[in-house]
Short mmCIF file of C-alpha atoms in Angstrom, two decimals:
data_model
loop_
_atom_site.label_atom_id
_atom_site.label_comp_id
_atom_site.label_asym_id
_atom_site.label_seq_id
_atom_site.Cartn_x
_atom_site.Cartn_y
_atom_site.Cartn_z
CA MET A 188 18.68 17.48 9.01
CA ALA A 189 20.34 14.72 11.06
CA ALA A 190 17.17 12.60 10.86
CA ARG A 191 17.06 13.11 7.11
CA GLN A 192 20.70 12.05 6.77
CA GLU A 193 20.09 8.98 8.95
CA ARG A 194 17.09 7.98 6.84
CA GLY A 195 19.12 8.48 3.69
CA ALA A 196 21.91 6.27 5.04
CA THR A 197 19.44 3.51 5.88
CA LEU A 198 17.81 3.76 2.48
CA SER A 199 21.12 3.68 0.65
CA CYS A 200 21.92 0.34 2.28
CA HIS A 201 18.97 -1.13 0.41
CA SER A 202 19.36 0.81 -2.85
CA ASN A 203 20.67 -2.19 -4.79
CA MET A 204 17.96 -4.59 -3.63
CA ARG A 205 16.41 -6.48 -6.53
CA ARG A 206 13.48 -8.78 -6.15
CA LYS A 207 11.84 -11.40 -8.24
CA LYS A 208 8.84 -9.66 -9.72
CA ARG A 209 5.77 -10.23 -7.57
CA SER A 210 2.87 -12.02 -9.22
CA LEU A 211 -0.07 -9.82 -10.09
CA PRO A 212 -2.58 -9.71 -7.22
CA GLN A 213 -6.02 -11.25 -7.65
CA SER A 214 -9.01 -9.74 -5.84
CA SER A 215 -6.74 -8.51 -3.04
CA VAL A 216 -7.89 -6.09 -0.34
CA VAL A 217 -5.66 -3.06 0.22
CA GLY A 218 -5.72 -1.12 3.48
CA THR A 219 -4.63 2.48 2.94
CA ILE A 220 -2.45 4.24 5.50
CA HIS A 221 -3.19 7.98 5.62
CA THR A 222 -1.76 8.81 9.05
CA LEU A 223 1.08 7.73 11.33
CA ARG A 224 -1.54 5.86 13.39
CA GLY A 225 -2.15 3.68 10.35
CA PHE A 226 1.32 2.17 10.71
CA LYS A 227 0.31 0.91 14.17
CA LEU A 228 -2.89 -0.66 12.84
CA ALA A 229 -1.44 -2.20 9.69
CA PRO A 230 0.62 -5.12 11.09
CA LYS A 231 -2.44 -6.78 12.64
CA ALA A 232 -4.93 -5.76 9.96
CA ASP A 233 -6.54 -8.68 8.14
CA VAL A 234 -5.80 -7.38 4.63
CA ASP A 235 -3.60 -8.56 1.76
CA TRP A 236 -1.70 -5.36 0.94
CA CYS A 237 -1.23 -1.89 2.41
CA GLU A 238 -0.91 1.41 0.57
CA VAL A 239 1.25 4.15 2.08
CA ARG A 240 0.05 7.64 1.11
CA VAL A 241 3.28 9.56 1.68
CA ASP A 242 1.65 12.76 0.40
CA LEU A 243 -0.90 12.68 3.24
CA LEU A 244 1.50 11.93 6.09
CA PRO A 245 2.74 14.81 8.28
CA ARG A 246 6.35 13.93 7.42
CA PRO A 247 8.19 11.31 5.35
CA PRO A 248 8.10 8.04 7.31
CA GLU A 249 11.18 6.35 8.68
CA PRO A 250 11.99 3.07 6.89
CA ASP A 251 11.28 0.98 9.98
CA LEU A 252 7.64 2.10 9.83
CA LEU A 253 7.34 0.57 6.37
CA THR A 254 9.18 -2.64 7.19
CA GLY A 255 7.12 -2.97 10.37
CA VAL A 256 3.88 -3.33 8.38
CA LYS A 257 4.86 -6.91 7.45
CA LYS A 258 2.70 -6.86 4.32
CA PRO A 259 3.37 -6.04 0.67
CA LEU A 260 3.27 -2.27 0.26
CA ILE A 261 2.13 0.12 -2.46
CA LEU A 262 3.84 3.52 -2.33
CA THR A 263 1.76 6.51 -3.46
CA VAL A 264 2.91 10.14 -3.71
CA ARG A 265 0.10 12.21 -5.27
CA ARG A 266 0.31 15.78 -6.46
CA GLU A 267 -2.15 18.21 -4.94
CA ASP A 268 -4.12 18.42 -8.21
CA GLU A 269 -4.37 14.61 -8.19
CA GLY A 270 -6.01 14.51 -4.77
CA GLY A 271 -2.76 14.63 -2.83
CA GLY A 272 -2.29 16.44 0.43
CA LEU A 273 0.84 18.43 -0.42
CA ALA A 274 1.92 20.78 -3.19
CA LEU A 275 5.02 18.76 -4.06
CA ALA A 276 7.36 19.72 -6.86
CA GLU A 277 7.83 16.95 -9.42
CA GLU A 278 11.48 16.48 -8.50
CA VAL A 279 10.54 16.06 -4.83
CA ARG A 280 8.04 13.36 -5.73
CA THR A 281 10.67 11.64 -7.84
CA GLU A 282 13.09 11.69 -4.92
CA LEU A 283 10.49 10.22 -2.56
CA TYR A 284 9.61 7.42 -4.96
CA ARG A 285 13.29 6.59 -5.43
CA GLU A 286 14.07 6.69 -1.72
CA TYR A 287 11.30 4.33 -0.66
CA LEU A 288 11.40 1.95 -3.62
CA PRO A 289 13.58 -0.64 -1.79
CA PHE A 290 10.91 -1.02 0.91
CA VAL A 291 7.81 -1.57 -1.23
CA GLU A 292 6.44 -4.08 -3.72
CA ALA A 293 4.62 -1.59 -5.95
CA LEU A 294 4.47 2.07 -6.90
CA ASP A 295 1.27 3.96 -7.70
CA VAL A 296 1.63 6.81 -10.18
CA GLU A 297 -1.28 8.80 -11.59
CA VAL A 298 -1.68 8.24 -15.34
CA ARG A 299 -1.19 11.94 -16.03
CA SER A 300 2.18 11.78 -14.22
CA LEU A 301 3.60 8.71 -15.96
CA SER A 302 5.66 10.74 -18.41
CA ALA A 303 7.03 13.03 -15.68
CA GLN A 304 7.91 9.99 -13.57
CA GLU A 305 9.24 7.92 -16.47
CA SER A 306 12.58 7.32 -14.73
CA VAL A 307 10.82 6.09 -11.59
CA VAL A 308 8.64 3.70 -13.60
CA ALA A 309 11.74 2.33 -15.35
CA MET A 310 13.54 1.88 -12.04
CA ALA A 311 10.55 0.11 -10.52
CA LYS A 312 10.28 -2.33 -13.39
CA LYS A 313 14.02 -2.98 -13.46
CA SER A 314 13.99 -3.82 -9.76
CA GLY A 315 11.01 -6.17 -10.02
CA ARG A 316 8.36 -3.89 -8.51
CA LEU A 317 4.85 -3.58 -9.89
CA VAL A 318 3.64 -0.30 -11.38
CA VAL A 319 0.05 0.74 -10.68
CA ALA A 320 -1.17 3.54 -12.95
CA SER A 321 -4.17 5.36 -11.45
CA PHE A 322 -6.95 7.42 -12.95
CA HIS A 323 -9.47 9.25 -10.77
CA ASP A 324 -12.62 11.12 -11.78
CA PHE A 325 -14.17 12.85 -8.77
CA GLU A 326 -16.95 14.45 -10.85
CA GLY A 327 -18.57 11.60 -12.76
CA MET A 328 -18.12 8.43 -14.79
CA PRO A 329 -16.07 8.60 -18.02
CA SER A 330 -17.27 6.77 -21.10
CA LEU A 331 -16.10 3.23 -21.68
CA ARG A 332 -14.28 4.46 -24.78
CA ARG A 333 -12.30 6.97 -22.73
CA LEU A 334 -11.43 4.36 -20.12
CA ARG A 335 -10.15 2.06 -22.86
CA ALA A 336 -7.92 4.88 -24.15
CA ILE A 337 -6.61 5.57 -20.64
CA ASP A 338 -5.92 1.86 -20.17
CA LYS A 339 -3.91 1.66 -23.40
CA ALA A 340 -1.88 4.78 -22.63
CA ALA A 341 -1.06 3.51 -19.15
CA ARG A 342 0.06 0.09 -20.37
CA ASP A 343 2.12 1.62 -23.15
CA ALA A 344 3.90 3.63 -20.43
CA GLY A 345 4.72 0.51 -18.43
CA ALA A 346 1.76 -0.05 -16.10
CA ASP A 347 1.25 -3.57 -14.76
CA ILE A 348 -2.11 -2.69 -13.18
CA VAL A 349 -4.46 0.10 -14.25
CA LYS A 350 -6.52 1.52 -11.40
CA VAL A 351 -9.73 3.43 -12.16
CA ALA A 352 -11.82 5.17 -9.51
CA ALA A 353 -14.84 7.20 -10.61
CA VAL A 354 -18.19 8.37 -9.30
CA THR A 355 -20.91 5.71 -9.30
CA ALA A 356 -24.16 7.63 -8.87
CA ALA A 357 -26.39 5.22 -10.81
CA PRO A 358 -26.40 1.52 -11.82
CA ARG A 359 -25.25 2.45 -15.33
CA ASP A 360 -22.05 3.85 -13.84
CA VAL A 361 -21.31 0.54 -12.15
CA ALA A 362 -22.02 -1.17 -15.47
CA VAL A 363 -19.36 0.96 -17.20
CA LEU A 364 -16.73 -0.19 -14.70
CA LEU A 365 -17.82 -3.82 -15.06
CA ASP A 366 -17.54 -3.58 -18.86
CA PHE A 367 -14.13 -1.96 -18.51
CA LEU A 368 -12.94 -4.70 -16.17
CA ASP A 369 -14.33 -7.45 -18.38
CA GLY A 370 -12.62 -6.22 -21.55
CA ALA A 371 -9.30 -4.98 -20.19
CA GLU A 372 -6.06 -6.22 -21.75
CA GLY A 373 -4.38 -6.72 -18.36
CA ALA A 374 -4.91 -6.46 -14.62
CA VAL A 375 -7.35 -3.77 -13.49
CA ALA A 376 -8.30 -2.27 -10.14
CA ALA A 377 -11.77 -0.76 -10.56
CA MET A 378 -13.88 0.95 -7.91
CA GLY A 379 -16.67 3.45 -7.49
CA MET A 380 -16.99 6.51 -5.29
CA GLY A 381 -20.09 8.25 -4.02
CA GLY A 382 -23.62 6.90 -3.58
CA LEU A 383 -23.04 3.42 -5.00
CA GLY A 384 -19.37 3.34 -4.09
CA ARG A 385 -19.58 0.62 -1.46
CA ALA A 386 -21.88 -1.59 -3.50
CA SER A 387 -19.71 -1.17 -6.58
CA ARG A 388 -16.56 -2.12 -4.69
CA LEU A 389 -18.07 -5.38 -3.52
CA ILE A 390 -19.33 -6.26 -7.00
CA LEU A 391 -16.11 -5.30 -8.78
CA ALA A 392 -13.93 -7.17 -6.29
CA LYS A 393 -15.95 -10.34 -6.84
CA ALA A 394 -15.83 -9.74 -10.60
CA GLY A 395 -12.03 -9.79 -10.59
CA SER A 396 -10.72 -6.33 -9.69
CA ALA A 397 -7.07 -6.99 -8.78
CA LEU A 398 -6.74 -4.44 -5.96
CA ASN A 399 -9.67 -3.34 -3.82
CA TYR A 400 -9.09 -0.43 -1.48
CA GLY A 401 -10.41 0.35 1.98
CA TRP A 402 -9.21 2.59 4.79
CA LEU A 403 -7.31 1.54 7.89
CA ASP A 404 -7.11 4.76 9.91
CA LYS A 405 -9.67 7.14 8.41
CA PRO A 406 -11.92 7.31 5.32
CA GLN A 407 -10.60 9.44 2.48
CA VAL A 408 -13.39 9.53 -0.13
CA PRO A 409 -17.15 8.80 -0.04
CA GLY A 410 -18.01 5.18 -0.79
CA GLN A 411 -15.04 3.49 0.87
CA TRP A 412 -15.23 0.51 3.20
CA GLN A 413 -13.16 0.07 6.32
CA ALA A 414 -10.56 -2.34 4.95
CA GLU A 415 -10.99 -5.24 7.37
CA GLU A 416 -14.78 -5.04 7.17
CA PHE A 417 -14.46 -5.07 3.39
CA ALA A 418 -12.24 -8.17 3.48
CA ALA A 419 -14.66 -9.98 5.78
CA LEU A 420 -17.63 -9.20 3.54
CA LEU A 421 -15.80 -10.45 0.47
CA ARG A 422 -15.06 -13.74 2.18
CA GLN A 423 -18.78 -14.17 2.85
CA ALA A 424 -20.01 -13.03 -0.58
#
């Protein structure tokens, strides 16, 4: 309890922080932190951004872990049915987003949760943070028409960047993501998972995907690159 109160006091000191809105990233590599070890690797990692998966950590991180990364941060708190690691009540997720907002440059909220987290999205935008709205399909590749509808709904709800991750089992699946990226109304982060996941991530990053994710401490889904290896390959491509 004392640790929780101390963290809350530290967070409250920063609660009124407002920042000039960060420019939208362009073909940036994101290293995802899934474990406490990831915070040790992140400061020296040769990546542009880091994502903190609070829902996968054994406990909520102390603020100094976030500030110690020394890179722009994306805060993600997934529900269990969205691929998260914890069965978190919606109000708990809201509290976590609000608590850590002063220490990050962007929030990631699943598209299906945008309405439930409407107050968090509004707070993020008011304080100059970016809002990433994510859609994941772990079973296959949605149609281009469906992706366009998801994109519109997300932007109508306040998304600055729409992130789409879906299974790329065949070249036609990669083509769907390329078409989606090419015709999107705003910034998109597009990536494949599965058999052609790695190949798709290289292609989509070079084609203009705004955020391109890899792992820092451990892989989370099939088809991911280690983040620094990914960044090095993109520089050579």
